[in-house]
CSV table of C-alpha atoms and ligand atoms in Angstrom, one decimal:
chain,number,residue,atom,x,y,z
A,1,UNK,CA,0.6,20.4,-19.6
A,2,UNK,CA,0.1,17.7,-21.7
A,3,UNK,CA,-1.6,14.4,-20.4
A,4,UNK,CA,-0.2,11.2,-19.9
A,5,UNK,CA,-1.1,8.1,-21.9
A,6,UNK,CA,-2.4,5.5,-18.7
A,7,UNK,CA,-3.4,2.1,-18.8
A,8,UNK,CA,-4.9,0.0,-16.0
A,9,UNK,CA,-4.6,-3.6,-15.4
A,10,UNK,CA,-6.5,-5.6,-13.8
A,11,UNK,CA,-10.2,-4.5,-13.0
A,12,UNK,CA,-11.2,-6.1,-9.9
A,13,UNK,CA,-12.1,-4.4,-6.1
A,14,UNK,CA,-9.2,-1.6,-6.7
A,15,UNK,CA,-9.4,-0.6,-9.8
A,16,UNK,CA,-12.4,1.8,-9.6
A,17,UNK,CA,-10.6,3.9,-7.2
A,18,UNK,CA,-8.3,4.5,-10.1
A,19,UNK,CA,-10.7,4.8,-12.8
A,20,UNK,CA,-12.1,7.6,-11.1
A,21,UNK,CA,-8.8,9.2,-9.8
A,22,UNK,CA,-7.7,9.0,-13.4
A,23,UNK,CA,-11.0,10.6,-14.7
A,24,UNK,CA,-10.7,13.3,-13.0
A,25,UNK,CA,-7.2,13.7,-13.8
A,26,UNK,CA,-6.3,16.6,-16.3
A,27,UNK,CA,-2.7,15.3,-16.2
A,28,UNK,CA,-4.1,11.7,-17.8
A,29,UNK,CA,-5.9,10.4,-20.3
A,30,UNK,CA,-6.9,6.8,-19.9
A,31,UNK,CA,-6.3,4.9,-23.3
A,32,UNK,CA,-6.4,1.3,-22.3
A,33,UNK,CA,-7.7,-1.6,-19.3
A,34,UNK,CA,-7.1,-5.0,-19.8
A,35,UNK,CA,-8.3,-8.1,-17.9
A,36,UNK,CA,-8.2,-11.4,-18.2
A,37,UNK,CA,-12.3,-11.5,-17.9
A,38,UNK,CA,-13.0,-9.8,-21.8
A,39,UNK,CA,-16.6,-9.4,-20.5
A,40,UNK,CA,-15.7,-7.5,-17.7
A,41,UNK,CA,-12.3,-5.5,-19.5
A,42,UNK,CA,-15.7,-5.0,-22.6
A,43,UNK,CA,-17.7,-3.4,-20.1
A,44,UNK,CA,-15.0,-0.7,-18.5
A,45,UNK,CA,-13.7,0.0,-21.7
A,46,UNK,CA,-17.2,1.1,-22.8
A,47,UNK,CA,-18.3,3.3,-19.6
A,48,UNK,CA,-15.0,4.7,-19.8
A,49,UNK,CA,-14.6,5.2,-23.5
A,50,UNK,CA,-11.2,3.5,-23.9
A,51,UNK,CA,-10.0,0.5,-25.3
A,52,UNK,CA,-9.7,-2.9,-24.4
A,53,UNK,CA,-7.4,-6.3,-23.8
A,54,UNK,CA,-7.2,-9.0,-22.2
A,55,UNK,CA,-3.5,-9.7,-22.9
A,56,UNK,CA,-1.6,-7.0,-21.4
A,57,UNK,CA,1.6,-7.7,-23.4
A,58,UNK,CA,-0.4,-6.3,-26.2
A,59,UNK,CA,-1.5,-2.9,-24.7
A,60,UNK,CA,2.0,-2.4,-23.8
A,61,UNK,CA,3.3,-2.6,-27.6
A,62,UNK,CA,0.9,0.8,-27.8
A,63,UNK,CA,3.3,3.9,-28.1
A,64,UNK,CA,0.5,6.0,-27.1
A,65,UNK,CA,0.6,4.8,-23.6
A,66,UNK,CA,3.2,5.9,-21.2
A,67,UNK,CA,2.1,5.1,-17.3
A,68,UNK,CA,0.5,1.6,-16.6
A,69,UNK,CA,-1.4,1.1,-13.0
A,70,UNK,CA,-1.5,-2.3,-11.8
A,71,UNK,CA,-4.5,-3.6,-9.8
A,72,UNK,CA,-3.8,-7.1,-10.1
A,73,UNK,CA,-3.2,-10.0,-7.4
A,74,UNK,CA,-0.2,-9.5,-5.2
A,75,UNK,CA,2.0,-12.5,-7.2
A,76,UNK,CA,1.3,-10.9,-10.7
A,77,UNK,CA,2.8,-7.1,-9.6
A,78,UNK,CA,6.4,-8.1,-10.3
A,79,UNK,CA,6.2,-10.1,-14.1
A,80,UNK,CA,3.8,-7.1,-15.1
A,81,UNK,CA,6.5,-4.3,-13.4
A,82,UNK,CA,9.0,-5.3,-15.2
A,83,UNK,CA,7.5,-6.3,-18.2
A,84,UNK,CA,6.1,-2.7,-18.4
A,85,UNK,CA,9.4,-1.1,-17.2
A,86,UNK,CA,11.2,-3.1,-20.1
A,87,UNK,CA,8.3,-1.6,-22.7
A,88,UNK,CA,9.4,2.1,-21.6
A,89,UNK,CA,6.3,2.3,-19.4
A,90,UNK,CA,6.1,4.2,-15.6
A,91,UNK,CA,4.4,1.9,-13.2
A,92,UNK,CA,1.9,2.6,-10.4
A,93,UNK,CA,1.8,-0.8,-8.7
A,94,UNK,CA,-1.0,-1.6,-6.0
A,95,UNK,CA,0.5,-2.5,-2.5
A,96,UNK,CA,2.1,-4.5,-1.6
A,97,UNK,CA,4.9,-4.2,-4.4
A,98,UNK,CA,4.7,-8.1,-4.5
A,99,UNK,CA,4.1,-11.5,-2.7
A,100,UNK,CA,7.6,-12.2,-1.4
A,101,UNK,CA,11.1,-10.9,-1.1
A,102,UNK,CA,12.5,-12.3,-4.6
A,103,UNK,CA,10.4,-10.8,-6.4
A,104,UNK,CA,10.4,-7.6,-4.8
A,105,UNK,CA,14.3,-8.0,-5.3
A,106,UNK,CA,13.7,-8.4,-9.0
A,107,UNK,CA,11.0,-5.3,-9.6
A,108,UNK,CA,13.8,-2.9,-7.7
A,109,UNK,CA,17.0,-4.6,-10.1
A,110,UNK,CA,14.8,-3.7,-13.3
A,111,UNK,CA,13.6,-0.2,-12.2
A,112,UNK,CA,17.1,0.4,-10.7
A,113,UNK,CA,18.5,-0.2,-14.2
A,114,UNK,CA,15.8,1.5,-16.3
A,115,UNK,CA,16.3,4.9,-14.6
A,116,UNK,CA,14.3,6.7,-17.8
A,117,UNK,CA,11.1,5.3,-16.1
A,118,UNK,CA,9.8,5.4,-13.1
A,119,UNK,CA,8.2,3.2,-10.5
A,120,UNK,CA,5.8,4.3,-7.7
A,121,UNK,CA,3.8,1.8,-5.0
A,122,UNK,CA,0.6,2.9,-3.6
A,123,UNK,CA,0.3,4.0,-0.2
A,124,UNK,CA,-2.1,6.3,-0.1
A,125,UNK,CA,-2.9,6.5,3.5
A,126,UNK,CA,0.5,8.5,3.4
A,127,UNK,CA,-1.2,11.3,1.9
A,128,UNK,CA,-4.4,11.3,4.5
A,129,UNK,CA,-4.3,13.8,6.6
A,130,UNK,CA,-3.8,12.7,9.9
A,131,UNK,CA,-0.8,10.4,8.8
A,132,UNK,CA,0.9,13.7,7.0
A,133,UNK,CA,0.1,15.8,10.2
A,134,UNK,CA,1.7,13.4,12.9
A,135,UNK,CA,4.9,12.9,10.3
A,136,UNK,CA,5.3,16.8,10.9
A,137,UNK,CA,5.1,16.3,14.4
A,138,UNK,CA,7.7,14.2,14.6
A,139,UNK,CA,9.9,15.7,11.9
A,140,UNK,CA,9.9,19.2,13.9
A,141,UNK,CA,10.2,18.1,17.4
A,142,UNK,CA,7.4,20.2,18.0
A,143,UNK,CA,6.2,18.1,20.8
A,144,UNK,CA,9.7,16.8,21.7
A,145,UNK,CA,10.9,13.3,21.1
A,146,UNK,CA,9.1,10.0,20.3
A,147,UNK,CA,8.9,8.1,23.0
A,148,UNK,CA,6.6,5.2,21.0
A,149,UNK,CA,4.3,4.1,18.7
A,150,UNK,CA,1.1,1.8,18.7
A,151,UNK,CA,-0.3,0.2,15.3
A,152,UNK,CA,-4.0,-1.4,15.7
A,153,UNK,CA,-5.8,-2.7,12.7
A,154,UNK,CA,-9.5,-4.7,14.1
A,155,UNK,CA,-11.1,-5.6,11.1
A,156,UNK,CA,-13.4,-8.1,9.7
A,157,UNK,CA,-12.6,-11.2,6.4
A,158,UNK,CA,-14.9,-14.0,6.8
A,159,UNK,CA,-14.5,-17.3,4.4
A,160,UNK,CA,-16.7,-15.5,1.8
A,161,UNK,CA,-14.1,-12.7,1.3
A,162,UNK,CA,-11.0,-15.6,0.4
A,163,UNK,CA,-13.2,-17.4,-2.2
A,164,UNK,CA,-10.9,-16.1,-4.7
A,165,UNK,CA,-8.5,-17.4,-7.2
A,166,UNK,CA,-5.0,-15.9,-5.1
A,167,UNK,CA,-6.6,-15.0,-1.5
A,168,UNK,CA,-5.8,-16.8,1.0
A,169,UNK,CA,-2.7,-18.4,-0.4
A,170,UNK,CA,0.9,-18.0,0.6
A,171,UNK,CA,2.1,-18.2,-3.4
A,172,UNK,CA,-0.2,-16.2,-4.7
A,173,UNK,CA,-1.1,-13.6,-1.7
A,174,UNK,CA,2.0,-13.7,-0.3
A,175,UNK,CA,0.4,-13.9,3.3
A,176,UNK,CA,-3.0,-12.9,4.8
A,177,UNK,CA,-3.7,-9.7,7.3
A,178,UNK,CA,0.1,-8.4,7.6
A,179,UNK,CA,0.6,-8.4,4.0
A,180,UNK,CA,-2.5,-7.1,2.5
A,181,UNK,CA,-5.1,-5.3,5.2
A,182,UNK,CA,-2.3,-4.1,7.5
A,183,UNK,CA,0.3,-3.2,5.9
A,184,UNK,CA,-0.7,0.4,5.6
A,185,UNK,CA,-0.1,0.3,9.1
A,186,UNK,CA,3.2,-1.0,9.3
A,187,UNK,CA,4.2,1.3,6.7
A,188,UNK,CA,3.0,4.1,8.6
A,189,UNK,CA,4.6,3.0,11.5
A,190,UNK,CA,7.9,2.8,10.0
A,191,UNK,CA,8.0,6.0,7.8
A,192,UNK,CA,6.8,7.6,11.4
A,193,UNK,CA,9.6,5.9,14.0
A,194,UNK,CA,12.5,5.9,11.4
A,195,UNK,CA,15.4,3.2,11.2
A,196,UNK,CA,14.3,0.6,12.6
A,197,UNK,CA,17.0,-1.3,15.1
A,198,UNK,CA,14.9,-5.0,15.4
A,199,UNK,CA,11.8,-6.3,14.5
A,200,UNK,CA,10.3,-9.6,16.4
A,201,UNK,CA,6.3,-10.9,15.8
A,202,UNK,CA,4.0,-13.6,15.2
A,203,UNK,CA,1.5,-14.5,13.3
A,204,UNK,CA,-1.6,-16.9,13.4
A,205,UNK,CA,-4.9,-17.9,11.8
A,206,UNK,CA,-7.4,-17.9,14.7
A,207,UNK,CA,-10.5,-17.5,13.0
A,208,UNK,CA,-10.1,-19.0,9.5
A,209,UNK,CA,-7.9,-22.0,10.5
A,210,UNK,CA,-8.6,-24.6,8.1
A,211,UNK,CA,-10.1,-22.6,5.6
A,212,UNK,CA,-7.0,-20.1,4.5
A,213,UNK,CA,-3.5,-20.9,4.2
A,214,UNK,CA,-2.5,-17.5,5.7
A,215,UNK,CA,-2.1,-15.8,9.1
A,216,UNK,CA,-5.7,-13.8,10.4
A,217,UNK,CA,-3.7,-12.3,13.2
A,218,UNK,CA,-0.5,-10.7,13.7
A,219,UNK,CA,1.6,-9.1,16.3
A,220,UNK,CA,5.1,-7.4,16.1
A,221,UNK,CA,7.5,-5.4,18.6
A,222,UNK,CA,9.6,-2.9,16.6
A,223,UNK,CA,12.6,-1.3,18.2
A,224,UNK,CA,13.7,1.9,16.2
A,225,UNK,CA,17.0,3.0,16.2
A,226,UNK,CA,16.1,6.3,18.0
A,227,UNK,CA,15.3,4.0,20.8
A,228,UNK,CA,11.4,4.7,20.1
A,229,UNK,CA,9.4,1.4,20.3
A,230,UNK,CA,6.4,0.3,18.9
A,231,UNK,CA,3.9,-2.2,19.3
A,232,UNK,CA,1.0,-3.6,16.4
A,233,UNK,CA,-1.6,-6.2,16.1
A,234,UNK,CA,-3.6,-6.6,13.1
A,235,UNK,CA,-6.8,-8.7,12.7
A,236,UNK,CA,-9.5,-10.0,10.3
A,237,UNK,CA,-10.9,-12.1,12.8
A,238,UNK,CA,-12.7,-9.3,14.5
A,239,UNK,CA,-16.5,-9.4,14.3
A,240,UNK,CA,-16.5,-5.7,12.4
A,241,UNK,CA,-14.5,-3.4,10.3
A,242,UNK,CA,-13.2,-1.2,13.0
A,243,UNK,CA,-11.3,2.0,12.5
A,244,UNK,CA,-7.4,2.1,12.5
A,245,UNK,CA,-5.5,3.2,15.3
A,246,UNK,CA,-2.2,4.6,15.3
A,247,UNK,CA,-0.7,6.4,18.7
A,248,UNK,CA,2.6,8.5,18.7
A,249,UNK,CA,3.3,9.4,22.5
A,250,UNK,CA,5.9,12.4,22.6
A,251,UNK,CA,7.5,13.4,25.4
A,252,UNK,CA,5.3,16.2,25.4
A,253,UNK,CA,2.3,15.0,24.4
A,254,UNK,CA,0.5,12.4,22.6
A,255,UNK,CA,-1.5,11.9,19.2
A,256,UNK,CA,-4.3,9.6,18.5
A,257,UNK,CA,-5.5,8.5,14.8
A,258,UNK,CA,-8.8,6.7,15.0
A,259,UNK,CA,-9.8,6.7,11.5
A,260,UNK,CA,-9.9,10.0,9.5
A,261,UNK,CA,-9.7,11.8,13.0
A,262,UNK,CA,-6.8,13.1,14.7
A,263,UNK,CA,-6.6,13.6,18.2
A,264,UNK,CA,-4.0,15.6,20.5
A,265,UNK,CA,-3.5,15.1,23.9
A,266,UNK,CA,-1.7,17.9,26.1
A,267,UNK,CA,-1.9,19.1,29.2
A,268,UNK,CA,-4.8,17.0,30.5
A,269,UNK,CA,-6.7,18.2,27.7
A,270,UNK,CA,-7.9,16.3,24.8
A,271,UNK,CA,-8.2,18.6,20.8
A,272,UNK,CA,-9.4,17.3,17.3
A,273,UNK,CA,-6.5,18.5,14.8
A,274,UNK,CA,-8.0,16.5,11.8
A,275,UNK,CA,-11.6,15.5,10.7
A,276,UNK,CA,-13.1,13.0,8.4
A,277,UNK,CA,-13.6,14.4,5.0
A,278,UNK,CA,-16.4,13.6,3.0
A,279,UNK,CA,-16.0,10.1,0.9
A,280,UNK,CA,-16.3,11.6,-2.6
A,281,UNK,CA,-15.0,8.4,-4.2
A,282,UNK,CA,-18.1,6.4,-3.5
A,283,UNK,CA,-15.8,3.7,-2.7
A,284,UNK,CA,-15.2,1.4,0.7
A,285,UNK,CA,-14.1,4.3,3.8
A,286,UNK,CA,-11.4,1.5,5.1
A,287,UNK,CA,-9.2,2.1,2.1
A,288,UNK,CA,-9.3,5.6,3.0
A,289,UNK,CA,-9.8,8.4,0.3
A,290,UNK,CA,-6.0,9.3,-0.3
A,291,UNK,CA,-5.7,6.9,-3.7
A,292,UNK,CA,-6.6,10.6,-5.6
A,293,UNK,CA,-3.6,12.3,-3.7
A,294,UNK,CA,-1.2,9.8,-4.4
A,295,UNK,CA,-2.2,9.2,-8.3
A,296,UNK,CA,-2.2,13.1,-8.4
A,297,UNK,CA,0.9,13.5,-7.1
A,298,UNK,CA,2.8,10.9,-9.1
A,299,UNK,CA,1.3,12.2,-12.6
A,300,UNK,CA,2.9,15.8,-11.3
A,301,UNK,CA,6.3,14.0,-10.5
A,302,UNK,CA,6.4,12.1,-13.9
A,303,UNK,CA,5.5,15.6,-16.0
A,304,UNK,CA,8.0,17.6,-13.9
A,305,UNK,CA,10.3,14.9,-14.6
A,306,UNK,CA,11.4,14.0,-10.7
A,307,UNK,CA,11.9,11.6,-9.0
A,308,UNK,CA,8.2,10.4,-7.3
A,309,UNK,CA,8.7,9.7,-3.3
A,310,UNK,CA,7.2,6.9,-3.3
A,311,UNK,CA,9.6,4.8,-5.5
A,312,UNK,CA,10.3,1.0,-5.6
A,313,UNK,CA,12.9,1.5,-2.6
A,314,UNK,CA,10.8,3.6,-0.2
A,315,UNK,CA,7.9,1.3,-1.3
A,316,UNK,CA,10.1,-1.6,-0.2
A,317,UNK,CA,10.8,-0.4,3.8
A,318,UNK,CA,6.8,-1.3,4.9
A,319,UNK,CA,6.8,-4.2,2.7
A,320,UNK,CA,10.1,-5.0,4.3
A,321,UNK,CA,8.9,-5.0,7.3
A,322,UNK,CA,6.2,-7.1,6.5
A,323,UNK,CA,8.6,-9.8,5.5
A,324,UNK,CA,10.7,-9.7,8.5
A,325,UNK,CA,7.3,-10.1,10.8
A,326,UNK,CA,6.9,-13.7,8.9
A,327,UNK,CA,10.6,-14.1,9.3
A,328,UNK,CA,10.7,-13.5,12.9
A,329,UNK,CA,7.3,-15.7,12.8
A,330,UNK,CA,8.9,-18.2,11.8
A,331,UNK,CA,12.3,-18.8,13.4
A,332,UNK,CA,10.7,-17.8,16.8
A,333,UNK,CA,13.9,-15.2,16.7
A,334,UNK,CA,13.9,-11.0,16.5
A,335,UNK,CA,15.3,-9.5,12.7
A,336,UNK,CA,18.1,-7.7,13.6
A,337,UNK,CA,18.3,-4.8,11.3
A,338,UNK,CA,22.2,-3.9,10.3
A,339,UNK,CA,21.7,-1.0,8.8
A,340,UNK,CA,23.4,-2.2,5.0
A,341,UNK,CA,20.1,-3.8,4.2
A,342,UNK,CA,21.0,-2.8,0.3
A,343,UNK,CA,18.8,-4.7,-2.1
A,344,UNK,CA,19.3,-3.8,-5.6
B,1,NAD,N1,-4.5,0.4,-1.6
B,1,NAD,C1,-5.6,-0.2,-1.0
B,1,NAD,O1,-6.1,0.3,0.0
B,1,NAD,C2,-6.1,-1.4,-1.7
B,1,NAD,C3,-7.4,-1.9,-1.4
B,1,NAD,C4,-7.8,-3.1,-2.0
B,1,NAD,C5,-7.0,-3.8,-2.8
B,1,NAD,N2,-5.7,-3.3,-3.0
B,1,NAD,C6,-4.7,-4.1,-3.8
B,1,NAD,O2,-5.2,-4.0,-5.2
B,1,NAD,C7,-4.7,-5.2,-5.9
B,1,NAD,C8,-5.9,-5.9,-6.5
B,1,NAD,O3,-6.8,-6.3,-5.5
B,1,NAD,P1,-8.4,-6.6,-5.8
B,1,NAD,O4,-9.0,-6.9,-4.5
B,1,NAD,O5,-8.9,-5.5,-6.7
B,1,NAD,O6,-8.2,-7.9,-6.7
B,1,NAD,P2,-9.4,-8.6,-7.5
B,1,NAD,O7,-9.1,-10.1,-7.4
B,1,NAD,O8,-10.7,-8.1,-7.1
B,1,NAD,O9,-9.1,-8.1,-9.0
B,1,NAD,C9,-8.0,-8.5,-9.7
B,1,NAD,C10,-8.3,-8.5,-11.2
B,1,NAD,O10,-7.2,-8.8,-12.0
B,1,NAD,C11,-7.6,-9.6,-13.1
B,1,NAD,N3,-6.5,-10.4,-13.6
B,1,NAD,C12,-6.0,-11.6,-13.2
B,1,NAD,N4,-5.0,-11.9,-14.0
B,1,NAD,C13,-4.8,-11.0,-14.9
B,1,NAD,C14,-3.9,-10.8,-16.0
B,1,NAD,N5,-3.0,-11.7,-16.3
B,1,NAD,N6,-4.0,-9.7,-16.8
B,1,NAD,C15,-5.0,-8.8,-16.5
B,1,NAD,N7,-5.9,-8.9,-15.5
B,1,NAD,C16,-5.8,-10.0,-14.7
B,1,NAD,C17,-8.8,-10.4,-12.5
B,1,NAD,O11,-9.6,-11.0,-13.5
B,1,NAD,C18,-9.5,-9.4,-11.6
B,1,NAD,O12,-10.5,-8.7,-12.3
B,1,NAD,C19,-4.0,-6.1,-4.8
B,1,NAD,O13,-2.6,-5.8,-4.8
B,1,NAD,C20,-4.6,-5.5,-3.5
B,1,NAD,O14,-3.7,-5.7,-2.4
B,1,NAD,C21,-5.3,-2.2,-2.5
C-alpha cells in the first residue's frame, strides 16, 4: 500500500498524539507541520525529519501532501477545513469540529460538495474498548433494552490551564467543559442511546467565575426516542482529574465504565469485561489511548477509498448536542428534536 502524504497543523498539547500515531503509521508519511510559533514548527520538523511552515496556505499548495490533521484552537477548525478541502486535501480535524453552529454548518456545505475528499472528526474514545463493547451491547439486545444512561465527567482546570490565547472564551473556544473536556461524553452518550427525542441542561461557572468567560459546570437531561433517558454533569471545578463514568442500565443488567475498565453487573454479581491497557503513547491517560485507532482506521478508509465513519455529519450529532445544552441553557427551555434536523 502506498503511504499517504500528511501534514499537521498546529503543534500545541494535541499534536504529539498524532506525531506519534502518524510515526508509527506505515499507511503515512508525514511531509509537513506548520505553526504559527517558527521556533516551535523548527523544532518538530527537525525531530521528526519533515518540513516546516508557519503559513499553512503554503503547505497546502504542496502536491505531495494529500491528508492534513488539524490540532489547532476550536475557532480555527472550520477556515483551515475548508481551506484544505478546497486545496484537494482529506481532513482529520480535532474535536470538536468547531466553536459554534455556523461554522460547523459551513465545514459540512464544503465537504458535502467536495465529495472526492474526505472529512473525519476525532473521537477517539469511540474506538476504546469499553465504549465499543457497551455499543454491542446495546446494538444486539443481548442484555435486553436500554432502560438509561448516566454521563459523569469530574475533572480538574484551574486559572493556570485558561492562560491561553482562545481558552476560556466563547469566540474562540466556543464554550468551556461541555464543549471541550466533556464532549467525549456526550458523544458517547448519544452514539449509545440513539435518536435523541429532547435535550434540556444548564450550564455555570462555579469555580472560575470571574476569571473565564465560559461554563465550569454543566448538566443536561436527554430523552431518546426509544424512550431511554439519560442524565450528565461535567465538571472542571473538581479538586482532581477523576475517571469518566458512563452507565448503561439494561433491562437485564447493567454496565459500568470507570475509566479504561468495564464493569457488568448481573444477577447480583459484579465482572470486569475490559481492563486498562498499558499507556504506550507516553501522553496524558484522560485523553485516553484510542487517537492511534482512530488515525489508523481513517488512513485504511482513505486508501480503500470509503467512506470513513466518522465523517463531518456523524461528527456533527455530539457536537450537536453540545450546542443544544447552551441552547437549552440559555432559553431556560428543553430542544425539541424533530427528527429533520438536516444541515447541509
Ligand atoms: N481528542 C482529545 O482528547 C483532545 C485532547 C486535547 C486537545 N484536543 C483538541 O486539540 C485541539 C488543539 O488543542 P491544544 O490543547 O493542543 O491547543 P494548543 O493551544 O496547545 O495548541 C494549538 C497550536 O496551534 C498553533 N496555531 C495557532 N494559530 C495557528 C495558525 N494559524 N496556523 C498554525 N498553527 C497555529 C499555536 O501556536 C499552538 O501551538 C483543540 O481542538 C482541542 O480541543 C483534543
Amino acid at each position: 500500500m502506498t503511504a499517504l502524504g500528511t501534514a499537521i497543523i498546529g503543534l500545541g498539547s494535541i499534536s504529539g498524539v498524532h506525531l506519534k500515531a502518524l510515526a508509527g503509521l506505515e499507511l503515512a508519511q508525514l511531509k509537513a507541520v506548520v505553526d504559527i510559533n517558527e521556533a516551535l514548527a523548527k523544532k518538530v520538523a527537525e525531530e521528526y525529519g519533515c518540513d516546516y511552515y508557519t503559513d499553512y496556505k503554503e503547505m497546502l499548495k504542496r502536491e505531495d501532501i494529500q491528508v492534513v490533521h488539524l490540532c489547532t484552537a476550536h475557532y480555527l477548525h472550520s477556515p483551515m477545513t475548508i481551506d484544505a478541502l478546497k486545496a484537494g486535501k482529506h481532513v482529520l480535524t480535532e474535536k470538536p469540529m468547531a466553536e459554534n453552529l455556523e461554522s460547523a454548518h459551513k465545514m459540512l456545505q464544503t465537504a458535502a460538495e467536495l465529495p472526492e475528499v474526505q472529512l473525519g472528526v476525532i473521537f477517539q474514545n469511540r474506538y476504546n474498548a469499553p465504549s465499543r463493547r457497551m455499543k454491542q451491547a446495546v446494538d444486539s439486545g443481548e442484555y435486553g433494552k436500554l432502560v438509561c444512561l448516566k454521563g459523569l465527567v469530574t475533572w480538574n482546570r484551574t486559572s493556570a490551564y485558561y492562560e491561553t490565547e482562545w481558552k476560556g472564551k466563547w469566540a474562540t473556544e466556543g464554550g468551556g467543559v461541555l464543549i471541550n473536556q466533556s464532549i467525549h461524553t456526550v458523544d458517547l452518550l448519544q452514539w449509545l442511546g440513539g435518536e435523541i427525542a429532547f435535550v434540556k441542561g444548564s450550564i455555570s461557572t462555579d469555580s472560575l467565575e470571574g476569571i473565564i468567560e465560559v461554563e465550569d459546570s454543566a448538566h443536561a437531561y436527554i430523552s431518546f426516542k426509544s424512550g431511554a433517558t439519560a442524565v450528565f454533569y461535567a465538571t472542571n471545578a473538581y479538586g482532581r482529574n477523576s475517571p469518566v463514568e458512563v452507565e448503561l442500565v439494561f433491562e437485564q443488567a447493567t454496565l459500568l465504565q470507570r475509566g479504561d475498565t468495564l464493569y457488568l453487573e448481573q444477577d447480583g454479581k459484579l465482572t470486569i469485561l475490559e481492563e486498562p491497557v498499558a499507556n504506550t503513547m507516553g501522553e496524558k491517560s484522560y485523553w485516553g489511548m484510542s487517537h492511534e485507532l482512530q488515525i489508523r482506521d481513517f488512513y485504511e478508509h482513505l486508501l480503500a477509498g470509503k467512506p470513513f465513519w466518522i465523517d463531518g455529519p456523524e461528527g456533527y450529532n455530539g457536537f450537536r448536542l453540545v450546542m443544544d445544552i447552551y441552547e437549552s441553557s440559555r432559553t431556560g427551555q428543553k430542544v425539541v428534536y424533530s427528527g429533520t434536523e438536516v444541515v447541509v
